[in-house]
Structures are given as structure tokens and as C-alpha cells.
XYZ file of C-alpha atoms in Angstrom:
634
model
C 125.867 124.185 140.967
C 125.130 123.378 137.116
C 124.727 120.287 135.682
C 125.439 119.637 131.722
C 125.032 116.646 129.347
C 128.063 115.420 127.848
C 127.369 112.210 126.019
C 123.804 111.291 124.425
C 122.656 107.838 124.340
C 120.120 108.451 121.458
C 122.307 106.888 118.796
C 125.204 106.212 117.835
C 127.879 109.096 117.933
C 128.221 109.211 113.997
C 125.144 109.551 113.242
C 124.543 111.914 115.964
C 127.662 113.878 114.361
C 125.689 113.205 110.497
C 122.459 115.064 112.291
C 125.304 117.915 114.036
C 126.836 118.094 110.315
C 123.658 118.977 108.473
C 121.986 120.661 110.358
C 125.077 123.092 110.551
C 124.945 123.443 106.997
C 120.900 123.696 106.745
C 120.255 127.212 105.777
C 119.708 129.707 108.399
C 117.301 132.683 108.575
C 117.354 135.676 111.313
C 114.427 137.913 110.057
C 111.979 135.388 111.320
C 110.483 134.572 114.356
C 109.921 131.017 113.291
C 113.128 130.681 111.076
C 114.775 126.980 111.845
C 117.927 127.054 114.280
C 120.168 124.696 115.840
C 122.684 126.387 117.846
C 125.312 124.867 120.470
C 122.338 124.052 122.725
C 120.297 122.101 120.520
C 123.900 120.315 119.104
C 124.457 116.336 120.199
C 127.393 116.516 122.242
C 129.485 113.399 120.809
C 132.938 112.609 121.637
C 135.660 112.277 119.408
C 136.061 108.724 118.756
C 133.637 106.024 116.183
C 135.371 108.289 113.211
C 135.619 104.453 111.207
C 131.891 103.802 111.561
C 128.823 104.633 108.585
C 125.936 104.159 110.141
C 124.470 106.019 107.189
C 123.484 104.695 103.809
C 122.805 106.469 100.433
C 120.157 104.967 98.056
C 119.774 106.996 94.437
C 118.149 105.906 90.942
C 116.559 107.671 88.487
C 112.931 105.713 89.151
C 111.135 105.562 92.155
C 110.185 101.716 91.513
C 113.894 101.043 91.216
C 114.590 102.731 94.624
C 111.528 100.973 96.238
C 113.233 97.847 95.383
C 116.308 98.587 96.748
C 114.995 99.781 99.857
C 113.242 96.786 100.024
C 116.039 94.391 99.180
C 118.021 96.318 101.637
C 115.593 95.829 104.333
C 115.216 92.113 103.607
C 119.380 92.044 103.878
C 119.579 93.777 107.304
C 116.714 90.818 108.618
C 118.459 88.126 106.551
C 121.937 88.536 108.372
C 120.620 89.205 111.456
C 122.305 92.748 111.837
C 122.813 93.712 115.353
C 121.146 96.995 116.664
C 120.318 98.179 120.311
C 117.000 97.855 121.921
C 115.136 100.591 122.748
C 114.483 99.772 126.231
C 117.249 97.758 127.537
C 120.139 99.654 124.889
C 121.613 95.703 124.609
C 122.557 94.260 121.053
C 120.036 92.017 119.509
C 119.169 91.335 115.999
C 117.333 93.680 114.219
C 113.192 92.626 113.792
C 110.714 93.949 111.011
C 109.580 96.204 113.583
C 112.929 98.471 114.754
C 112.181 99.025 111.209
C 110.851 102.420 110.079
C 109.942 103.948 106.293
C 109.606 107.560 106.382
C 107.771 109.776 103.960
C 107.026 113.521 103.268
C 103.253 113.309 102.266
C 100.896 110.469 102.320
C 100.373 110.121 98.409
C 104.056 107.815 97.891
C 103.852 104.907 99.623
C 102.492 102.120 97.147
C 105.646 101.376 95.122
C 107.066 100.633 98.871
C 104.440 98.584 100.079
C 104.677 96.388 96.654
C 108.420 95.673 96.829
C 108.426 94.955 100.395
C 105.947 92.463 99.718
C 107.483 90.391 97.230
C 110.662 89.648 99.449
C 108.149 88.580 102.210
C 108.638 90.823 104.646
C 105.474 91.842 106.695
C 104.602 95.825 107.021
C 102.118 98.257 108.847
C 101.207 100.901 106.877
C 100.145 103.817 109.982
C 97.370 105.925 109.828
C 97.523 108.846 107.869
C 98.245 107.040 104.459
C 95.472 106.934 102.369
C 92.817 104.656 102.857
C 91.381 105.120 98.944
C 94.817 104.642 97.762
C 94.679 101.026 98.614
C 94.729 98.547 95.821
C 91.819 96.403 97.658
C 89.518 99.766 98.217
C 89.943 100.161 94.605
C 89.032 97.219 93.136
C 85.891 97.034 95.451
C 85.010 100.477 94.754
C 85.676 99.922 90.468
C 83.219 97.025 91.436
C 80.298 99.259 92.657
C 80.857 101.533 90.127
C 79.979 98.675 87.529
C 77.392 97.072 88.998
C 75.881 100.700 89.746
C 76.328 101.029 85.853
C 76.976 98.233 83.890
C 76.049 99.809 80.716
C 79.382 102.121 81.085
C 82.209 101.241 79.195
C 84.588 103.570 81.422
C 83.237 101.308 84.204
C 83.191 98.034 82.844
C 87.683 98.674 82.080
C 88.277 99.523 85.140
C 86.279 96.287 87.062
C 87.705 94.050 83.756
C 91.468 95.314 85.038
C 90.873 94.987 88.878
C 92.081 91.830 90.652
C 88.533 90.807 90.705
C 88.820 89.711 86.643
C 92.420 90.665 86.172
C 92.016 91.026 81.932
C 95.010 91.792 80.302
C 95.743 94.663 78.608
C 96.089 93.341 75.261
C 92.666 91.859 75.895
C 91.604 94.778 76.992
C 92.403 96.673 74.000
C 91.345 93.887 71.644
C 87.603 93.832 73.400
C 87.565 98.051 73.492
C 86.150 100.513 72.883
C 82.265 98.325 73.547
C 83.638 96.374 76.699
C 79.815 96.544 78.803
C 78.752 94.908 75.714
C 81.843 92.149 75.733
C 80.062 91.520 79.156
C 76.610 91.372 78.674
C 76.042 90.822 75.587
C 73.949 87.262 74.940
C 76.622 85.612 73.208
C 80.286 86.535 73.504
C 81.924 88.800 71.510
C 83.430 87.674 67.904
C 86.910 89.608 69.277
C 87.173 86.807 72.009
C 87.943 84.096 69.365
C 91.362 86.321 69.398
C 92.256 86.635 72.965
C 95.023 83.837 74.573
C 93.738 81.180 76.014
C 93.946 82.383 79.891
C 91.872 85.681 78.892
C 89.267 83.890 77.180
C 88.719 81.561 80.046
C 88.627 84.722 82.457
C 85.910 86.718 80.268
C 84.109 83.752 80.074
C 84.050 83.445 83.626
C 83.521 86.549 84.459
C 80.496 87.194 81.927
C 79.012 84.188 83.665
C 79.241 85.555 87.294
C 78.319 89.467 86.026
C 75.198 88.004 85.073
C 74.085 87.199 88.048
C 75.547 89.917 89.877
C 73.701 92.160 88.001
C 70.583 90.644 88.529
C 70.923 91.096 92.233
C 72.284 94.446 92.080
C 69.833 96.789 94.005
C 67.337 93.296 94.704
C 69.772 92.798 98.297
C 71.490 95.342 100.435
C 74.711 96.944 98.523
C 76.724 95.791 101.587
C 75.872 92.378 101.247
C 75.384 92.235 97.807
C 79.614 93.038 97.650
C 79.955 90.316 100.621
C 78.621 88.047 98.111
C 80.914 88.940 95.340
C 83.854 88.922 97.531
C 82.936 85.708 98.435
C 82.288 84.101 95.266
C 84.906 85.476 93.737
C 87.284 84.187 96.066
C 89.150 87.830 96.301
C 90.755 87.525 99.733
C 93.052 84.971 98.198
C 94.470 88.125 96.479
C 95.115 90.048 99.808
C 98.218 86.784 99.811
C 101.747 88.222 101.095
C 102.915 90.452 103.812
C 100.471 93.258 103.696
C 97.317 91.635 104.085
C 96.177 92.191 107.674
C 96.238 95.728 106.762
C 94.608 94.801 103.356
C 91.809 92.559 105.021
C 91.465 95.499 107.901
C 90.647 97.759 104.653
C 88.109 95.785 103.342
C 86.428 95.128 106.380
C 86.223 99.338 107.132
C 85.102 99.786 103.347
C 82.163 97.214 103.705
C 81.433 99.029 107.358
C 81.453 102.093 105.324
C 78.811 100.848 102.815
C 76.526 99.653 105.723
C 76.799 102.380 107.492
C 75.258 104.226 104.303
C 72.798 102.187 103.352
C 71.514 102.325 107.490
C 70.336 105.954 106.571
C 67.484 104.727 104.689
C 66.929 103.554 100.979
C 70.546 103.481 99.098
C 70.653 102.175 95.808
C 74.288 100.829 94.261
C 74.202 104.216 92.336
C 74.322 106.653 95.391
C 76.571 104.400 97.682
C 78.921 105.093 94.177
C 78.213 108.914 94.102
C 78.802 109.297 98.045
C 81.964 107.066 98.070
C 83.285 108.978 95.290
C 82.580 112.172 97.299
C 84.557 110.549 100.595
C 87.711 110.006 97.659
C 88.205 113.968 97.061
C 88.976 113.746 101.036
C 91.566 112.520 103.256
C 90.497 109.058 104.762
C 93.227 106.876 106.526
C 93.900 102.994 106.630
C 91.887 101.252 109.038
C 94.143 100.794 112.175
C 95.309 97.365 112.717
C 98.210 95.907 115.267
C 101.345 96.749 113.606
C 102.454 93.828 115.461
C 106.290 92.573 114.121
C 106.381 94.446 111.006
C 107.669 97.640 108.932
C 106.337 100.633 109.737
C 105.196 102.925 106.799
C 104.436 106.174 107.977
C 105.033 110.690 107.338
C 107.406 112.031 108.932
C 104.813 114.223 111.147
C 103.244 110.899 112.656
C 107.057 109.735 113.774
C 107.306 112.679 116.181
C 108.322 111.168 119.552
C 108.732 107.933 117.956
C 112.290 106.201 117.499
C 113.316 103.163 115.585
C 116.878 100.970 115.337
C 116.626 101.780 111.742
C 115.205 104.478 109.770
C 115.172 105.058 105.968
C 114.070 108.395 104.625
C 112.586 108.030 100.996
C 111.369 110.673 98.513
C 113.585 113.230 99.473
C 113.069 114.948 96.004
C 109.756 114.369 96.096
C 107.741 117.814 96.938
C 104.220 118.290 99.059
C 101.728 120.375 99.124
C 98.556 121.349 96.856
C 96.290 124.232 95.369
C 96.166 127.066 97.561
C 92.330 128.433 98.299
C 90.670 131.508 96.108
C 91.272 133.117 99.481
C 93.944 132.920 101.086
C 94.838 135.157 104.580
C 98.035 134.814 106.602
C 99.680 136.275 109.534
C 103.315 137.937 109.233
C 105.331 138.580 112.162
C 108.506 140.335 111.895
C 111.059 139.827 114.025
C 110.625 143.457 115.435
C 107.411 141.696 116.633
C 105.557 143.812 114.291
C 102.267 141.866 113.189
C 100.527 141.809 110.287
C 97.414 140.683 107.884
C 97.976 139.750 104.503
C 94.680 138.947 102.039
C 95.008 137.412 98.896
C 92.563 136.478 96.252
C 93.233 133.541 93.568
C 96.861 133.887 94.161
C 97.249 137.199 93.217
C 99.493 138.994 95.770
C 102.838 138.142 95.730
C 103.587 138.984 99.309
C 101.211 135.841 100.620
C 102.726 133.795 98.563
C 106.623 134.599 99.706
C 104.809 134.367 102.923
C 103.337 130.697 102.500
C 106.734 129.536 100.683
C 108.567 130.613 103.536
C 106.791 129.405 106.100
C 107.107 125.791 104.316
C 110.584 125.657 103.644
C 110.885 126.267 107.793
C 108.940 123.644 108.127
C 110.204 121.690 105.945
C 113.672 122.220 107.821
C 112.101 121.208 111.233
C 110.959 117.986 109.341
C 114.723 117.552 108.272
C 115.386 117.277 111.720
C 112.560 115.219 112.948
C 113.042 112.952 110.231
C 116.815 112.206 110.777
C 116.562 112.586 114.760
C 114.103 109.133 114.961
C 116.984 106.794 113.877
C 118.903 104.915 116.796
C 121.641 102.963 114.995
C 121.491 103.000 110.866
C 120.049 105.790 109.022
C 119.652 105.650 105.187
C 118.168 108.836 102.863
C 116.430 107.748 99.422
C 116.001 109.433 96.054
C 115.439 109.670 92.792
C 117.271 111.629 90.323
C 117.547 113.675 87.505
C 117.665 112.147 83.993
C 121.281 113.637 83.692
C 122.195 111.624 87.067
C 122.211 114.422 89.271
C 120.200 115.267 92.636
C 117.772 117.665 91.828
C 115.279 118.051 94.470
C 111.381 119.924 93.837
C 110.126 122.696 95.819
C 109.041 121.843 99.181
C 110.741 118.701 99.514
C 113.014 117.359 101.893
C 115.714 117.354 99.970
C 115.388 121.620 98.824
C 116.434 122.252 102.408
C 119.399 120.086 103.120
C 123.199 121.023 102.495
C 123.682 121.607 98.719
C 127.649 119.200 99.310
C 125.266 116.417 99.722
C 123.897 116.394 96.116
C 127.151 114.934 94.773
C 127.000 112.217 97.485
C 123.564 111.166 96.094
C 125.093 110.868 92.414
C 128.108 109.011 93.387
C 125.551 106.582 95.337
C 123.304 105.972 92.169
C 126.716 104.474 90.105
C 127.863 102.350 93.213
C 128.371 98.844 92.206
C 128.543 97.449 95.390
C 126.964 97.718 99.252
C 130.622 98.017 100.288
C 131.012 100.995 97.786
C 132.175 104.076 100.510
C 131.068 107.986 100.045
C 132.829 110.796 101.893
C 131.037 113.885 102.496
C 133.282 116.961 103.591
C 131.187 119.206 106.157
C 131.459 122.636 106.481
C 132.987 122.111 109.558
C 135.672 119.886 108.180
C 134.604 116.667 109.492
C 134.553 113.676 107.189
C 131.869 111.548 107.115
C 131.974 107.748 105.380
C 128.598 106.970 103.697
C 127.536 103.641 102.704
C 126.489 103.609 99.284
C 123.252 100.526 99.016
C 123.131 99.101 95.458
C 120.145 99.635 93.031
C 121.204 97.550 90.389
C 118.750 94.399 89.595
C 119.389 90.838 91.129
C 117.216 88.360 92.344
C 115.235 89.009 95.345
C 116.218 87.791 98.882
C 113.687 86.830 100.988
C 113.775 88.095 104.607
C 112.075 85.209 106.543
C 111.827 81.286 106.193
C 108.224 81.892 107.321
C 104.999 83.263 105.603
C 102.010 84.135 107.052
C 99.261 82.356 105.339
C 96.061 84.338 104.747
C 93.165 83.126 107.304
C 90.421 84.562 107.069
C 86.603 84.798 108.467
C 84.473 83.845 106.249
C 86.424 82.618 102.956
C 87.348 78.843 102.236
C 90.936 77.958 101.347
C 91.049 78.629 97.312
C 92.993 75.916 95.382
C 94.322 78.308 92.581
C 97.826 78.904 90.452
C 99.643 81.700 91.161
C 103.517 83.030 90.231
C 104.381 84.059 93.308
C 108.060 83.525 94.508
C 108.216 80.739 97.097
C 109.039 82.790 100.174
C 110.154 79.245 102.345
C 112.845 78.423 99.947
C 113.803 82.570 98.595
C 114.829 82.558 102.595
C 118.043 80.671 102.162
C 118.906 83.012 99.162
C 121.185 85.443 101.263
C 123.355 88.424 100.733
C 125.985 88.542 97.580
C 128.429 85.690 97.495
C 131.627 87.140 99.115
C 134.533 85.307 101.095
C 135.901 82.489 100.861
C 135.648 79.919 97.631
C 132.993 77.343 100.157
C 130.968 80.519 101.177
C 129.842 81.586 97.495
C 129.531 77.715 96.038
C 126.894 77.715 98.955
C 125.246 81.192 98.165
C 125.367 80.109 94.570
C 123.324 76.770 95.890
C 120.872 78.994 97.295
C 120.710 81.344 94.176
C 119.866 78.302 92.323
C 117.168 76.621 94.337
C 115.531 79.666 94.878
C 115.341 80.081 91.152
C 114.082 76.554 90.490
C 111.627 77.340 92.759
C 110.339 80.851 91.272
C 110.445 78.980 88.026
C 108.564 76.205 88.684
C 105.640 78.211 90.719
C 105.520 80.352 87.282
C 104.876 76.834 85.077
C 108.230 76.498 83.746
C 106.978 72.422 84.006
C 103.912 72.969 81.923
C 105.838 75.631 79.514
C 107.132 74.598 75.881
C 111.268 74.368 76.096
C 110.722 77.990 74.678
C 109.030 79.377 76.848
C 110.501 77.534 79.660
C 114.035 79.125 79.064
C 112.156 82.791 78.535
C 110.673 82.304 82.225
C 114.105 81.976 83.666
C 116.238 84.327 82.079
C 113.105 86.728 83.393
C 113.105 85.680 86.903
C 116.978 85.442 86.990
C 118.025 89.382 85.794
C 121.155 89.865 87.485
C 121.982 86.149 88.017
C 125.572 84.307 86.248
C 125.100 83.005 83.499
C 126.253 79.602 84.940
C 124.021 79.689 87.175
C 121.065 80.009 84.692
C 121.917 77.365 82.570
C 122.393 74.964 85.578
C 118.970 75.888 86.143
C 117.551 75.128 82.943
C 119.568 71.744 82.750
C 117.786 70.795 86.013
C 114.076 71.741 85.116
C 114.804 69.656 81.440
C 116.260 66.682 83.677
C 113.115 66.817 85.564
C 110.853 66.775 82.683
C 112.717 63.073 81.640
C 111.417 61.866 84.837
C 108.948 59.388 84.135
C 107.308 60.435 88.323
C 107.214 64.340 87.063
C 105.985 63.607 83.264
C 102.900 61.390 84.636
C 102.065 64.621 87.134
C 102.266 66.821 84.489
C 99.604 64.606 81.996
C 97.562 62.930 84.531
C 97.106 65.424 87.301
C 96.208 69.382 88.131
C 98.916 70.780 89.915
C 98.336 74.065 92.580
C 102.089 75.601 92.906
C 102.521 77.613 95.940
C 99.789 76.842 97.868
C 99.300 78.745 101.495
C 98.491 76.787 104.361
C 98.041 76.608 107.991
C 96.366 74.290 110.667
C 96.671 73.605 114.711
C 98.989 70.965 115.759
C 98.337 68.324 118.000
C 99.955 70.470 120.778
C 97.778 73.637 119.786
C 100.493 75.407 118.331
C 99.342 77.262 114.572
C 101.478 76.059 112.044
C 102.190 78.246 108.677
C 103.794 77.267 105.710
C 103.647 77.905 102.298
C 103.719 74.188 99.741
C 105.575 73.859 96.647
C 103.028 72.463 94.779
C 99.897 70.221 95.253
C 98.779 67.512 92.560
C 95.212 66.877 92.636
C 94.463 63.044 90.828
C 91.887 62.314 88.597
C 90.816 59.500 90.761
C 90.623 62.384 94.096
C 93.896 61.350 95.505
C 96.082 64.772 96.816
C 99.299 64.921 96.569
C 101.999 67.307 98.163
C 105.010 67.603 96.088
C 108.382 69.546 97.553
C 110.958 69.859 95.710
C 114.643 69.896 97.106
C 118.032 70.945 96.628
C 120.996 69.121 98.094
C 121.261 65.776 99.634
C 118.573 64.179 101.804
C 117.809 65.189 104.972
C 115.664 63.867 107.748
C 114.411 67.485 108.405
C 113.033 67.495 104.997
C 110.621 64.118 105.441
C 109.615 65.252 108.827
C 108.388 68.733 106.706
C 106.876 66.446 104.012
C 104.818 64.232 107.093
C 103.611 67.508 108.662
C 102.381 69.643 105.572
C 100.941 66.092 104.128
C 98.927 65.778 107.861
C 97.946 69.696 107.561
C 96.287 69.305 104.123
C 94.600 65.985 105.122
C 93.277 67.583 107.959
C 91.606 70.502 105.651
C 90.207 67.858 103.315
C 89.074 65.502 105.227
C 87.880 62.312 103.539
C 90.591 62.970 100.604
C 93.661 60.487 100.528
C 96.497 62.843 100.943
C 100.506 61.482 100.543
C 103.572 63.265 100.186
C 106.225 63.260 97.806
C 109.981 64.933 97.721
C 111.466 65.274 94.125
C 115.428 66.586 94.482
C 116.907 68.856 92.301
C 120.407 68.421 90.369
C 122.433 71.304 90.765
């Protein structure tokens, strides 16, 4: 008796006949013994039905940042409308959760620009090991801060601590204070360039020349690891870690200052050789410390998804090639497929036969990779690129995209002029079949925010920081959905949410405080992409709300804190997490929590008010703390 497989439950049959398709059409070799193939064996067997369905979306631009945010937006869609995919264990529809979610990648060195736009629609991510650990923005800064304190007489050093999040300088300041910037530091009385700098950077440098002073003076007086405790603390920098990636960010931080003690345990280590030997660990390959990816993205190479499978999958950087410097000395092994074997030297580069043999070797791998990559996705599979300045797919050597079916390139340039998510692609296989891609749109709009709830940042041993920032208010950017479409009621309410959501951007970015100038410039930059209707009713409302007599006296009389991150314990021991539109601090110590709303008034909205108003009053205990709604005209 024999026994066959005729159906596959992996995913859904078009994309298992997308996978059959290219890897048809995926170039074939028969003089090697490790040449790719995928014969009828290795073939999905998929019946003939689910011809309608496009499980498989196209994202194209010309930058890399643009197709970050696309991906991003389009991730924060899919978790915004509750798509429907299949669980991996049970195979019943659910909605789709941060973590079915996975971003692939064909080296570790391309990641950032992700990890940046995922962030500012609030959705959480995991970046797994294997990604650099030195390429982190928080390793970085704390590293640029050795480096200076190591040397503070170095100009090189003192730009790159000035431009770290630890002093954030501008770069016009920068380039006003340059090229003497140790000296705009340390020098006994401020620099006569200062008198020139905006008022924000001249409050910074004065700041920051006031804590370098006594930085400096315990540099090499205290242990380097807790010397850089101290400025971490001080300088409140773990309110900078803020948004969806900092678990990983904080996990980082704590293996860099492990890293640093771990030095210094070997015996005497000045600031100056915990710089040289970190610097030495940099030429290496170091990966993020590991935390518990818990509900989130996952960021990861293709090579760590192996045996791994995920609802969704979106394969970036397909253009984007791998690999480094080969060795002075390079030896490899060729066997023919005779079985013949045999040894091949070269020395800087200089026979041509290792090289063929190294480039072909790659591109088989590379073609196995293919495979892998499109193989972990269950039920929606989308490939990302960049292109060509002329618009067209042209992949480098040794990336993803060299290998796979030349008919696809046209796909890819079709994708990057889509105006729509809607927009469909066919792609023609060699065998005939006809495939209907799903073209995602790159073109700018306003951000959507995935979830109505934000993780504030807790950590160890930091206080809660009272401090402005422009980030987007994630609570409110939640009910700022997908593209108005339908019916006449269904886009008057996504408009609604368009507009409070940019009300809210504008006011955490001191649109209140702002001249009427300035005050229109900040929302025709937070609203690219947005009517024009929609802009102005936006600007009507924030001028109606400055001839409030209630929002004119909070303006002049009190210090306001827009988007402030809090949490706290309930009375029934659950945590509660939420992220406040703005807190007014009184000259005479009263606190004040201000939300503002869109829409009529609701009874959910005081109960919010009573609770955040109870959470901040438990933090500062002894303060008088009130609440306060302020609606919004739209």
C-alpha cells in the first residue's frame, strides 16, 4: 500500500500556489551537487479552487524609509481592523495579534528604519537575536557617552555625545558651536556663539555644560559602571526608551552596563580602556539582549525563522544584497557533480575560479532562503522593496530579489504607482496560472495607530520624569482607522477620527503655546496627506480654543506636560496604563489633568477623567490633583 498527501494545511492554497509559481520559475542548475531544486515532490499539492483570493501584497518605493512606513502603516491596518487569520495551533479564525506578526530580513545590518516606523504607530515589537546589539540607538548614545567622558578634550567626541538623546543639540547648533565644541562645554564661561542659538538649544547647552561638569569630575574617581548609572539617572534617559520598543531598549541597556562591569571586575579599568575594549567588541557581531517577545512583532533574518511560522509574514529588502570582504586567503571545496572533488586556494582575491566558486555557492543559498523566507507565512504574505531611481526593480548581487523570477520585476513597479490598497496586480507564471497581487500604498497620510493602549515605561530605578515631548497621542491616533470608504456616515466618522487625532498630535507638539504662524505650520506638517477641509477645521478648532478664557489662563498661569505616560495598581490589583493628554502644573502646586475630547459627552469619558486624576494623585501624593475635560469643535 502507498499513502500520498493531497491537500496541505500550511497555508492557504494561493499562496501555497504563489510559493509553487516561483519557485518553478527560480533558476535551476544541474552541474551542482548543491544547486537549488524543487521538483513534483517538494511542490504543495493545492487544489484547484481559491483562484479569487490575494493573500499576497506588493510594497515598492524608491526609499527604504518610505517602505518602512508603509510596512508599518500596513501592519498597524491589519491590527486596527481586526483581520481574521488562523491560529497556529487550533487552525480556527481569530483576529490577527502583534505577534502572528513576522518582519523578515536578509542580513542583520537593516532593521532600524523598521523598528522606528513601527514605533510611532504604537505598535509593540521584538527585535530577535541576531540583530545587532551595537546598532541600537540606546547602546550608542551610552557608548558616545564614554567616549566623552573618557576624552572630553575631543571635539569628534564631544558632537557625537552633544547629538545623542542624552543632550539632543540641534544641528544648526551644532554647526554654529563647531569646529571647538569640548571647549563650548567646558569652557568657564559659555561660548560668545551661544548668544545665537534658539532659545531651546541654549537652555540645553546650558544644561548640559552644568551636568558635564560634574560628570567629569567623577569620571575615573567611581567605578565606570556606576559612574554611567549615575548619568543615566540624572539625566533622566530612560524616559527616552518611551514607545513600543523599549523592553528591548531597557534589556539593552541593562546588558551594556553588565558589559562595563564585567570589565572593570578584571582589575583596574579606567573610562579610557572600557572605550578602547568596547570599541573592539563593535568590529564584531554582538546580538540584542534576549527579552520575552511577549505580544509583539517579530524582527528577525530569514536564517533565524527556520522552523518558525507566522499568520503573516512580510519580506523586506529584497534588493538589498549581503555579504562582506572576503579574507587575504581564501580556500574552498568544489564538487562536481561527477563527484569529482577539489581544492581551490586563493590569495587577496586573485583567482577567478574561487570567486565563481563563492558567488555560486551564494546565489544557491540565496535560493534556499527564497524558499524559507516565503514558506513561514500561514495566511498573508507581502514582499518589500526599494527601487531604482527610474522606477524599476533592480535588485544587487546576493540579494533576495537577484534570484527570484525576472516577470516579477514589473509587478514591483506597477506596485510602487498604486494609489490605492485595493489597487490589483496580475502576475502571469510560467506555467500559465494567474495570480492577483495586492498592491499596499506608500504614499504619505497620517499615521494610524494600531492599539487604544500604550505601554507606559516602568522602570527600576528611574522616577516618573515630568517633561514635553511631540509624540503622537497613541490613545486617541487608535480611533484613526483605515481610509474613509463606504457609505456617506462611514467616512463623516473616519473624517471625525482624522480630525481628533490631528488635534491631538498638534496640541502634544505646542500648537497652544505656538504664534498663529507657527501654529498653522505645525499642522499642515503633521497632516501631509490629509483634505484640505479637514485641516482647516482643525485650525478653526485650536484658534476657538485659544478664545477660551479656561485654556488662555492655562496657557499664562500654568506649565503644561502634554503626553504624559502613566500607570498605577487599581484598587482591585489590576495595572492600569494610559497615556494623558496633558498635565497643568499651578503656580500655587495644584495638578491638573486636562483631556481633551471630540464629540458629544460621554459618561465613559468622566469615568477616564476620575481614574487618570486618582492615578496621578496617587504618584504625588500630598499634591491636590483635579481633572478637567475641554471638547473640541469639529
Amino acid at each position: 500500500p502507498r499513502r500520498a498527501i493531497v491537500k496541505s494545511f500550511r497555508a492557504v492554497p494561493a499562496l501555497q500556489r504563489f510559493v509553487n509559481d516561483v519557485c518553478d520559475e527560480i533558476g535551476k542548475r544541474t552541474d551542482r551537487v548543491d544547486a537549488f531544486r524543487y521538483g513534483d515532490r517538494d511542490r504543495f499539492p493545492v487544489p484547484e479552487d481559491d483562484a479569487r483570493a490575494r493573500p499576497v501584497g506588493l510594497v515598492a518605493a524608491q526609499q527604504t524609509s518610505t517602505v518602512a512606513r508603509a510596512v508599518a502603516r500596513e501592519v498597524a491596518h491589519l491590527l486596527a481592523t481586526k483581520a481574521a487569520v488562523r491560529d497556529c495551533d487550533t487552525g480556527i479564525a481569530r483576529d490577527v495579534q502583534p505577534g502572528d506578526i513576522s518582519i523578515l530580513f536578509r542580513s542583520r545590518d537593516s532593521h532600524r528604519e523598521f523598528e522606528r516606523e513601527l514605533d510611532q504607530v504604537g505598535v509593540p515589537f521584538y527585535v530577535y537575536k541576531g540583530l545587532g546589539f551595537f546598532d541600537a540607538d540606546e547602546v550608542k548614545d551610552v557608548i558616545a557617552l564614554i567616549r566623552y567622558l573618557a576624552e572630553p578634550d575631543a571635539d569628534l567626541h564631544a558632537a557625537a555625545f552633544l547629538r545623542s538623546r542624552f543632550v539632543r543639540l540641534s544641528d544648526p547648533a551644532l554647526k554654529t558651536l563647531a569646529p571647538r565644541l569640548a571647549a563650548a562645554l567646558r569652557s568657564p564661561v559659555p561660548p560668545a556663539a551661544s548668544a545665537t542659538l534658539g532659545d531651546e538649544d541654549r537652555l540645553v547647552l546650558e544644561l548640559t555644560r552644568q551636568s558635564v561638569a560634574d560628570w567629569t569630575s567623577r569620571a575615573d574617581r567611581m567605578p565606570p559602571s556606576e559612574l554611567v548609572d549615575a548619568v543615566l539617572h540624572e539625566s533622566a534617559y530612560y524616559y527616552e526608551l518611551r514607545g513600543r520598543g523599549h523592553a528591548q531598549a531597557r534589556e539593552n541597556l541593562k546588558k551594556l552596563r553588565s558589559l562595563i562591569r564585567r570589565l572593570q571586575n578584571r582589575g583596574y579599568a579606567t573610562l579610557s580602556r572600557v572605550a578602547e575594549r568596547v570599541s573592539q567588541l563593535m568590529a564584531g557581531d554582538e546580538s540584542n539582549a534576549i527579552v520575552d517577545a511577549l505580544d509583539a512583532v517579530n524582527l528577525m533574518t530569514v536564517h533565524a525563522a527556520k522552523g518558525l511560522e507566522f499568520p503573516v509574514v512580510f519580506v523586506v529588502n529584497l534588493s538589498r544584497g549581503a555579504g562582506g570582504r572576503s579574507g587575504p586567503v581564501e580556500v574552498v571545496t568544489r564538487v562536481e557533480a561527477d563527484g569529482t572533488v577539489e581544492d581551490l586556494v586563493s590569495l587577496d582575491g586573485l583567482s577567478e575560479d574561487v570567486g565563481e566558486e563563492i558567488e555560486a555557492r551564494e546565489r544557491e543559498e540565496t535560493k534556499r532562503l527564497v524558499y524559507v523566507a516565503l514558506t513561514r507565512a500561514r495566511d498573508r504574505l507581502y514582499l518589500a522593496t526599494t527601487l531604482a531611481r527610474n522606477g524599476t526593480f533592480a535588485p544587487g548581487p546576493a540579494s533576495l530579489g537577484h534570484v527570484l523570477p525576472a516577470s516579477l520585476a514589473s509587478a514591483f513597479a506597477k506596485a510602487a504607482t498604486a494609489g490605492s490598497g485595493d489597487a490589483g496586480i496580475e502576475w502571469v507564471a510560467a506555467s500559465g496560472a494567474r495570480h492577483q497581487l495586492r498592491a499596499v500604498p506608500v504614499s504619505a497620510a497620517p499615521p494610524v495607530a494600531a492599539s487604544s493602549a500604550v505601554s507606559a515605561m516602568a522602570d527600576d530605578f528611574v522616577p516618573l520624569v515630568l517633561a514635553r515631548t511631540g509624540a503622537s497621542n497613541v490613545s486617541d491616533m487608535a480611533r484613526a482607522a483605515a481610509p474613509a470608504t463606504g457609505s456617506p456616515e462611514a467616512r463623516d466618522r473616519t473624517s471625525a477620527r482624522v480630525f481628533g487625532a490631528l488635534v491631538h498630535r498638534a496640541l502634544a507638539a505646542g500648537a497652544l503655546e505656538a504664534s498663529a504662524e507657527r501654529r498653522a505650520a505645525i499642522v499642515s506638517r503633521l497632516g501631509v496627506g490629509t483634505p484640505a477641509e479637514v485641516l482647516e477645521q482643525v485650525r478653526a478648532s485650536l484658534s476657538q480654543l485659544l478664545d477660551r478664557d479656561e485654556v488662555r489662563q492655562l496657557i499664562t498661569e500654568a506649565d503644561i506636560d502634554h503626553e504624559l505616560p502613566l500607570s498605577w495598581t487599581a484598587a482591585d490589583g489590576s495595572t492600569v496604563r494610559a497615556v494623558l493628554d496633558a498635565v497643568v502644573r499651578h503656580k500655587d502646586g495644584r495638578i491638573t489633568v486636562v483631556e481633551f475630547k471630540t464629540g458629544g459627552a460621554q459618561e465613559a469619558d468622566d469615568r477616564q477623567l476620575v481614574d487618570y486624576a486618582e492615578g496621578l494623585g496617587r504618584l504625588l501624593r500630598g499634591k491636590i490633583v483635579s481633572g478637567r475635560i475641554i471638547r473640541l469643535n469639529s
